[in-house]
CSV table of C-alpha atoms and ligand atoms in Angstrom, one decimal:
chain,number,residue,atom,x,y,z
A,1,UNK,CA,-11.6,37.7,6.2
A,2,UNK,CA,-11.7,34.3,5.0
A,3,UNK,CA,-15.3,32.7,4.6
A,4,UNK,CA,-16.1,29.8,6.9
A,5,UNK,CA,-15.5,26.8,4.9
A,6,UNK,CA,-17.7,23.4,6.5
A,7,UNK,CA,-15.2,20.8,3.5
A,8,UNK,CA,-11.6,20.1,4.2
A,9,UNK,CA,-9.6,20.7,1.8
A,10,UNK,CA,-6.0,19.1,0.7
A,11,UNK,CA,-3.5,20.0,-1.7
A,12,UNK,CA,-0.9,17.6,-3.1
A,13,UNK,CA,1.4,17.6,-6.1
A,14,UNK,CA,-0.2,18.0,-9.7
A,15,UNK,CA,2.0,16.4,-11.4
A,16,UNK,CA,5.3,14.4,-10.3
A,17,UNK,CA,6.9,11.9,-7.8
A,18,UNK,CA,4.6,12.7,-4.6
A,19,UNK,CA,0.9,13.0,-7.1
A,20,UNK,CA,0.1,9.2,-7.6
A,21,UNK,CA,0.9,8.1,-4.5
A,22,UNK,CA,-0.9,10.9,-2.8
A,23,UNK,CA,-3.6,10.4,-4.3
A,24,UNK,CA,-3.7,6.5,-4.3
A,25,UNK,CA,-3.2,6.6,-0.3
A,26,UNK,CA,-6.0,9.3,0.2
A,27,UNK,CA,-8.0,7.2,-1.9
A,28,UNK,CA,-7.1,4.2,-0.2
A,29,UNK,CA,-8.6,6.0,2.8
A,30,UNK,CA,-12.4,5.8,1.1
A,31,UNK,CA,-11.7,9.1,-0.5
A,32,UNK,CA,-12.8,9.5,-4.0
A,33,UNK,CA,-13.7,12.9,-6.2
A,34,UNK,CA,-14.9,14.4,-9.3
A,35,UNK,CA,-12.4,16.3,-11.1
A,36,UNK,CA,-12.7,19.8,-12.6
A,37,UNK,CA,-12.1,19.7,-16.3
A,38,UNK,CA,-8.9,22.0,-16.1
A,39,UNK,CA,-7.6,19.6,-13.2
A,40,UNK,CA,-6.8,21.9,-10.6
A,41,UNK,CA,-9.6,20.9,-8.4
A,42,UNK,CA,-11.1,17.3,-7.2
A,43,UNK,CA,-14.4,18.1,-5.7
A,44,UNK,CA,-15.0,15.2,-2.9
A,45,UNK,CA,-17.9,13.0,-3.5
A,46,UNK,CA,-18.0,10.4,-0.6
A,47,UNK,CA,-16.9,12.6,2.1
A,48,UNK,CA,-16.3,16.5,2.2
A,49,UNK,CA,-12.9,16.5,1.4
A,50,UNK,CA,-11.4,18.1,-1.7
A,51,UNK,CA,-8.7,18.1,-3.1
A,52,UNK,CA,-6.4,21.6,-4.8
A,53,UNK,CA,-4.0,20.2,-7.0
A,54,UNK,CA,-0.7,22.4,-7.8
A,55,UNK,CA,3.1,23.0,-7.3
A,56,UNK,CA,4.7,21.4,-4.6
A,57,UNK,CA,6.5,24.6,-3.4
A,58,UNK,CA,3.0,26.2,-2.9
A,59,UNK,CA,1.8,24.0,-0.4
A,60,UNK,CA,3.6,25.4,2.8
A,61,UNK,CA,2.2,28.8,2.0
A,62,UNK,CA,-1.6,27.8,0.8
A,63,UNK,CA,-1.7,25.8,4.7
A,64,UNK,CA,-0.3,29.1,6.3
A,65,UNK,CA,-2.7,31.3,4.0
A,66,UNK,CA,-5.2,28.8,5.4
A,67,UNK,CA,-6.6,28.7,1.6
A,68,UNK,CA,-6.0,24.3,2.3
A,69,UNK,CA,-6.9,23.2,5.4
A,70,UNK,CA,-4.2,20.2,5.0
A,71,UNK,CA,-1.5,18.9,2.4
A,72,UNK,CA,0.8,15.9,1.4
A,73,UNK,CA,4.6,17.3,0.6
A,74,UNK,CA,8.2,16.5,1.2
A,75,UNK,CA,9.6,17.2,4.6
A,76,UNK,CA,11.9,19.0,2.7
A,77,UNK,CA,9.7,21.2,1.3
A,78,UNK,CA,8.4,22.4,4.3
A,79,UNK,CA,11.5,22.2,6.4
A,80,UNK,CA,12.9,24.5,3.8
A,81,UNK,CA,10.5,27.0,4.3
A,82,UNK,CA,9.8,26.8,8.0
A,83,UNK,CA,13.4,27.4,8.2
A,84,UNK,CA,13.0,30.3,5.7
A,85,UNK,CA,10.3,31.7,8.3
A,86,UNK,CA,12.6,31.1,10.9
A,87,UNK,CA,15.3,33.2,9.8
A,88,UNK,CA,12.9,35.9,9.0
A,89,UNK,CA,11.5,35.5,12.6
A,90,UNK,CA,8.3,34.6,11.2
A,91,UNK,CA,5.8,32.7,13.4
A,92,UNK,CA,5.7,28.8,12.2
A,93,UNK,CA,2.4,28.3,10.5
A,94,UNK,CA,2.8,25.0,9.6
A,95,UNK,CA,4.3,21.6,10.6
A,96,UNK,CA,4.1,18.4,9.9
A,97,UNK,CA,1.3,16.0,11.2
A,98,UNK,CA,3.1,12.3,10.0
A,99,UNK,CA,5.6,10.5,8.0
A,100,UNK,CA,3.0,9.0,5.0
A,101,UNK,CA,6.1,6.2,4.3
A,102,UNK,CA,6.3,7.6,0.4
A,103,UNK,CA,8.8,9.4,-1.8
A,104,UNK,CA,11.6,8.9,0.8
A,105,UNK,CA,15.3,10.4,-0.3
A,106,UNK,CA,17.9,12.2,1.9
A,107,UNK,CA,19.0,16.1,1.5
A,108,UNK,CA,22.4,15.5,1.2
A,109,UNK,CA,26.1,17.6,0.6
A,110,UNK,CA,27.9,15.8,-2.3
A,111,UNK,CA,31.6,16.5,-3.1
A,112,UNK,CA,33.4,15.5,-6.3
A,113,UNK,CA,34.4,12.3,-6.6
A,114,UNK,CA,38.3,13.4,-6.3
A,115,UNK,CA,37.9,14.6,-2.6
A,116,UNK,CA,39.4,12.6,0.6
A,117,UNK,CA,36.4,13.5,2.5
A,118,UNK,CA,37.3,15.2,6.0
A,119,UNK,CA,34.8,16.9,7.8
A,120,UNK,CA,32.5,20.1,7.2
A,121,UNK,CA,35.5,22.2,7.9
A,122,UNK,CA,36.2,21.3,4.5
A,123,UNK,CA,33.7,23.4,2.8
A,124,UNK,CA,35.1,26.6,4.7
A,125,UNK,CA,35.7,28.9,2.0
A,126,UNK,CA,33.9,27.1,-1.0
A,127,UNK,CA,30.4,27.7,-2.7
A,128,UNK,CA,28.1,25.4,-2.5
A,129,UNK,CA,24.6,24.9,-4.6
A,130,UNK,CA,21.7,24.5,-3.3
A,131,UNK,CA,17.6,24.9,-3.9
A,132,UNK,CA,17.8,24.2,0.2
A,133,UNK,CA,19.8,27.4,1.1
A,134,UNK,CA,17.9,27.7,4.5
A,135,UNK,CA,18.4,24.1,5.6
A,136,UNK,CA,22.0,24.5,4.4
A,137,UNK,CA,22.4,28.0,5.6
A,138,UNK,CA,20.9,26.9,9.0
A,139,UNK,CA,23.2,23.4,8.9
A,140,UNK,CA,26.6,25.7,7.9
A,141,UNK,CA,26.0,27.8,10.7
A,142,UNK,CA,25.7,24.6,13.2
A,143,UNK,CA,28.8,23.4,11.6
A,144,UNK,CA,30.3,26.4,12.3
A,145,UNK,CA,31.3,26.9,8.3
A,146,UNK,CA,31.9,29.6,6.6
A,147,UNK,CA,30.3,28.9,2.5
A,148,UNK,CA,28.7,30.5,0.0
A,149,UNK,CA,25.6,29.6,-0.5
A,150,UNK,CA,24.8,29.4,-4.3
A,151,UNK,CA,21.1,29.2,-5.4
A,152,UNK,CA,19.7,27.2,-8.0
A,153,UNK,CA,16.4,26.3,-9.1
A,154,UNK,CA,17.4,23.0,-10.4
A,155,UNK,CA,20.2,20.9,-12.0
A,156,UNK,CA,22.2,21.5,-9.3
A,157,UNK,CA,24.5,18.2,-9.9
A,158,UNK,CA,25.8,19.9,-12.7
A,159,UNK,CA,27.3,23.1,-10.7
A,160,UNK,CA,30.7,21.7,-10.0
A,161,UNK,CA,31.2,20.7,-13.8
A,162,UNK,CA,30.1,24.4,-14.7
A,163,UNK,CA,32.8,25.9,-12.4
A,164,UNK,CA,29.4,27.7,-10.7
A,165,UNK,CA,30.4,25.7,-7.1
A,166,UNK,CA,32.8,23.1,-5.5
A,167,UNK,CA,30.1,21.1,-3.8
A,168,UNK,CA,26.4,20.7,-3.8
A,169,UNK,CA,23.4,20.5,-1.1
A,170,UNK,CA,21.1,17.8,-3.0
A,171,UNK,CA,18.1,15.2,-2.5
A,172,UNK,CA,19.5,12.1,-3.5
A,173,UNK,CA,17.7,8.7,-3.2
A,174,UNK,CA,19.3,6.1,-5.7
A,175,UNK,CA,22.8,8.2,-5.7
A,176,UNK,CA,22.8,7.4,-9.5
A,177,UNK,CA,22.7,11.2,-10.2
A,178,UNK,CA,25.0,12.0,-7.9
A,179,UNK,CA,27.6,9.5,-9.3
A,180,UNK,CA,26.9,10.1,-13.4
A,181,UNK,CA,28.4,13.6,-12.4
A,182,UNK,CA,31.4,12.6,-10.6
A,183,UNK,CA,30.0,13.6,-7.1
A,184,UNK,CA,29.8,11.5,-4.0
A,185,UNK,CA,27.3,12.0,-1.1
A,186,UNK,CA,29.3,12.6,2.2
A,187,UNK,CA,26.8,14.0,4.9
A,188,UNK,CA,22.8,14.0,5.1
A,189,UNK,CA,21.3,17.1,6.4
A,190,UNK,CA,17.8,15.6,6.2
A,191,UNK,CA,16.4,12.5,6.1
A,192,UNK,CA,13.0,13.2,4.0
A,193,UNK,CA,9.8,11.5,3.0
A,194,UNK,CA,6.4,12.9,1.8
A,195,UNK,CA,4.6,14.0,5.1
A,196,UNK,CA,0.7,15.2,6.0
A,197,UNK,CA,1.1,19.1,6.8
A,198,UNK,CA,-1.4,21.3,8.6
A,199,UNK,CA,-1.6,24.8,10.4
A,200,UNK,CA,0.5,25.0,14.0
A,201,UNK,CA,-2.5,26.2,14.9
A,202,UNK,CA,-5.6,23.8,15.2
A,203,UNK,CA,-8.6,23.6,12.9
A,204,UNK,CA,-11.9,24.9,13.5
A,205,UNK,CA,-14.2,22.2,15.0
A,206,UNK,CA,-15.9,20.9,11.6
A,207,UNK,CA,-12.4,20.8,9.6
A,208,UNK,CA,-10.9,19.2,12.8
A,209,UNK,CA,-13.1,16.3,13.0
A,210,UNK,CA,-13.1,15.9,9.0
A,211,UNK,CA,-9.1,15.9,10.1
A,212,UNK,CA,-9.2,13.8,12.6
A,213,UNK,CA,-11.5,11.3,10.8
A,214,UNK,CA,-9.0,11.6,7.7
A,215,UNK,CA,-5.7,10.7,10.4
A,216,UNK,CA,-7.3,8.1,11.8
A,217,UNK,CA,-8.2,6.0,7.8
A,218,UNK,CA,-4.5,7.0,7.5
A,219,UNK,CA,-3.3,4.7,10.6
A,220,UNK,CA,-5.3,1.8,9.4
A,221,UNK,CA,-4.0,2.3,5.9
A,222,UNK,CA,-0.4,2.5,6.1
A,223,UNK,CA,-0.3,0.2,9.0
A,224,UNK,CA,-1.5,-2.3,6.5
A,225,UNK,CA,0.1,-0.8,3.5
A,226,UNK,CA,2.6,-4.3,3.7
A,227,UNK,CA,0.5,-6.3,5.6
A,228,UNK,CA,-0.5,-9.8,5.2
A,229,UNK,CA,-2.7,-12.1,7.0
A,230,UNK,CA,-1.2,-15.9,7.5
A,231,UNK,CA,-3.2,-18.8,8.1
A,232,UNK,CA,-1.8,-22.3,8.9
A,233,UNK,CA,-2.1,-25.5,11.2
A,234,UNK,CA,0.5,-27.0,13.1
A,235,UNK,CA,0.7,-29.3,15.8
A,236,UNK,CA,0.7,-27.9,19.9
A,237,UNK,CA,4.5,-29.3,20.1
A,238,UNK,CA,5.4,-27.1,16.7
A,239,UNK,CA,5.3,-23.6,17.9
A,240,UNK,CA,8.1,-22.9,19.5
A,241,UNK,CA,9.7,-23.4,16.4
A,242,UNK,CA,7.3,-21.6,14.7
A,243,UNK,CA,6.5,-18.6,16.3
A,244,UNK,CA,10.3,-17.2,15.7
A,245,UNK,CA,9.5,-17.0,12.2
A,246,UNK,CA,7.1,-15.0,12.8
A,247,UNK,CA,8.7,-11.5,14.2
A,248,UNK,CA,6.9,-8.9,12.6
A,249,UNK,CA,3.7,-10.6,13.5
A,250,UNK,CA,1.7,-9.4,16.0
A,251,UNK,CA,0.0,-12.6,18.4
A,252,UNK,CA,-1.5,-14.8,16.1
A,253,UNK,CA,-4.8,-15.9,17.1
A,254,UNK,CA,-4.9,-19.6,18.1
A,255,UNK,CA,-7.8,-21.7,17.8
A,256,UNK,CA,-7.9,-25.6,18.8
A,257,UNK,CA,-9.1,-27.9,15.9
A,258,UNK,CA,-10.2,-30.7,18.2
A,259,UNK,CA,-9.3,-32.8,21.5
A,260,UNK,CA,-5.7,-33.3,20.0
A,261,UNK,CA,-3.2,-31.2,19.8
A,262,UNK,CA,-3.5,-29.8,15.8
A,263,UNK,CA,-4.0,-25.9,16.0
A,264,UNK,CA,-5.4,-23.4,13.5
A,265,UNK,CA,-3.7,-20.3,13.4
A,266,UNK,CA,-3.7,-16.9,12.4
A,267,UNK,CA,-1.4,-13.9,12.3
A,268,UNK,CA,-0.9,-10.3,10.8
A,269,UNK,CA,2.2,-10.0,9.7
A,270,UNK,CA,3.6,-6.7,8.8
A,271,UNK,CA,6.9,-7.7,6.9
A,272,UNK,CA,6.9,-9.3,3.8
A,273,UNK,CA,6.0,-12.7,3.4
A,274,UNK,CA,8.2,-14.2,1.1
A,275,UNK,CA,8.2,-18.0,-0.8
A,276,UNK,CA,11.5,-18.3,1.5
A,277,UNK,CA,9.6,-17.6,4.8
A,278,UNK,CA,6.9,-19.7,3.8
A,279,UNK,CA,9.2,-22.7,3.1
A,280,UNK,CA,10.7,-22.3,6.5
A,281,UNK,CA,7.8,-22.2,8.4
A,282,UNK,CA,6.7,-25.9,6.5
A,283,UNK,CA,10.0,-27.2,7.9
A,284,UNK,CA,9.0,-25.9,10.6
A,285,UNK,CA,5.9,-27.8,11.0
A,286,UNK,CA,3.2,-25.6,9.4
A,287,UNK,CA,0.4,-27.2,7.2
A,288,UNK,CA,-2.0,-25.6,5.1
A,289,UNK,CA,-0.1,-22.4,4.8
A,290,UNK,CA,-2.4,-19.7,3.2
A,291,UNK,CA,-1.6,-15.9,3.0
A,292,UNK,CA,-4.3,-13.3,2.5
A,293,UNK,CA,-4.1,-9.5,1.7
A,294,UNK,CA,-6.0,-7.3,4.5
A,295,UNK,CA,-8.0,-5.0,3.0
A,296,UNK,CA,-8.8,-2.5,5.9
A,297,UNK,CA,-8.6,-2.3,9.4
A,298,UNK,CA,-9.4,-0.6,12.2
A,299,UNK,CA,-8.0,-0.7,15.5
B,1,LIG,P1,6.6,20.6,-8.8
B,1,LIG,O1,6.3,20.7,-10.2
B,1,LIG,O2,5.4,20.2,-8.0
B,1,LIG,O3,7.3,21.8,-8.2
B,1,LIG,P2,9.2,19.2,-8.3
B,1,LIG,O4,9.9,19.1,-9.6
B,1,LIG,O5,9.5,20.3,-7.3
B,1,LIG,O6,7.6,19.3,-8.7
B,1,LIG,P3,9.5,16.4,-7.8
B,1,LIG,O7,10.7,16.2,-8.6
B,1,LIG,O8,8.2,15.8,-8.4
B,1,LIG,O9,9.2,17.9,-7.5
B,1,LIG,O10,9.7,15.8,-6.3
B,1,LIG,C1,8.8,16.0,-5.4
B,1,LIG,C2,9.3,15.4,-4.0
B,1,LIG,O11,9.7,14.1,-4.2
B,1,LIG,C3,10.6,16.1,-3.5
B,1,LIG,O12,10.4,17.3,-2.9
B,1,LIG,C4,11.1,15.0,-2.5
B,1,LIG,O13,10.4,15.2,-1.3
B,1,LIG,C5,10.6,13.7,-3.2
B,1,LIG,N1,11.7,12.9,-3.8
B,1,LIG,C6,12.0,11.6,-3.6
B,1,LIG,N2,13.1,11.2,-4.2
B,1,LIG,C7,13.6,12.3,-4.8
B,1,LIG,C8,14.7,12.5,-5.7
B,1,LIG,N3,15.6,11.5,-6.0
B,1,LIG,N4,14.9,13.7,-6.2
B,1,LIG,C9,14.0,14.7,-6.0
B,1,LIG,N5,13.0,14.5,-5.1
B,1,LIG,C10,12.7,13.4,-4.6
B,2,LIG,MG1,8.7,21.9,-6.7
């Protein structure tokens, strides 16, 4: 019997790759919070929203335990153990909400350096480590391959050099790793980024709209996370030239600057807005060129 709780709560990562940025974007959101002096809790002080701060492993099970009402992990995490729930038969408790464009890397099989890569079939027969083994179980059996899986908690690169496995099941984002041990990546099993999790099953009304409320900050902040407003003027006669610089933006506002034919525009652009593209859009025609960060918006 859990007691009715009227604050949403979230955890993220303590410490590590995912906690800055977690906590930078929920901030970004309007969120802020008074911390606990032994830093596990971040009590909500402009909205009702808290935040539980621990392990990223934990987070799958404290949305299913329903002890946090939300959290921000790594599709992998939570692939891993939705698949682990899967093959117990377990009902999914969790899932994920959206992508939150952060901490992006691949779950990948890497083979030693040496190998003339062939196909999965390749793997028949050889042990393979992994902190994934229910994503890579579940991928072997698709594959139809028959491995052992070898379970490590971490260092897994290292396995092959130790003699403990022939391949590996790793998340690799730069590849250095992979390559300072003489291993090559040669198939992705996931793609992965840190993601918003929640129960399958929806929230009660006042944790719902605090959700909602929370998804709908998100939109306008990572919509704009690489956004920049351009202003210019350019002549009527100009735009068709110009506009095809402009691809990522959505339609600029135009406003006439008189009886002639000199414009003043504006458009949000969501790509980045280099010195290069701002030299080709004054050979292009455009005067006055100004570019402004956007702060917040919602649509
Ligand atoms: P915790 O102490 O919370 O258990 P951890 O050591 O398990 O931390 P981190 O190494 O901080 O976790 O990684 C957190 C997440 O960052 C990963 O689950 C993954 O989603 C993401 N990530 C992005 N790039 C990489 C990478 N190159 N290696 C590992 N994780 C990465
Ligand atoms: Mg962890």
């Amino acid at each position: 019997n859990t007691p009715v709780r009227d604050r949403l709560r979230i955890a993220i990562q303590k410490s590590g790759r995912l906690a800055e940025p977690a906590r930078a974007l929920l901030a970004s959101c309007g969120l802020s919070w008074r911390e606990s002096r032994d830093r596990l809790f971040c009590y909500g002080e402009s909205l009702p929203i808290d935040l539980l701060l621990v392990r990223d492993d934990d987070i799958p099970g404290l949305i299913a335990d329903g002890v946090c009402d939300l959290g921000i992990v790594g599709r992998n995490v939570l692939e891993e153990q939705g698949s682990e729930r899967a093959s117990l038969d377990r009902a999914p408790a969790f899932r994920e909400y959206r992508a939150l464009g952060f901490g992006g890397c691949r779950l990948d099989i890497a083979v030693p350096d040496g190998w003339d890569w062939q196909g999965p079939q390749q793997l028949d027969g050889k042990r393979i480590a992994t902190s994934y083994p229910a994503l890579l179980s579940r991928w072997l059996k698709a594959q139809n391959v028959d491995a052992q899986v070898v379970l490590l908690s971490g260092s897994v690169e290292i396995a092959p050099r130790l003699g403990q496995a022939e391949a590996i099941c790793d998340l690799v984002s730069s590849g250095a790793t992979l390559s300072a041990n003489q291993l090559k990546p040669v198939t992705t099993l996931l793609q992965s980024e840190a993601v918003l999790a929640g129960p399958a099953d929806a929230l009660d009304a006042t944790r719902g709209e605090l959700a909602d409320l929370l998804q709908r900050r998100l939109d306008g902040a990572l919509r704009i996370r690489h956004s920049k407003l351009l202003l210019f003027q350019a002549s009527r006669r100009v735009l068709p030239d110009l506009l095809p610089l402009l691809p990522d933006a959505e339609t600029p506002t135009v406003m006439r600057l008189d009886d002639g034919d000199d414009l003043a525009l504006q458009a949000l652009c969501h790509g980045a807005v280099t010195w290069q593209r701002l030299e080709e859009l004054k050979r292009a025609g455009a005067r006055g060129l100004m570019v402004l960060p956007v702060e917040g918006m919602l649509a």
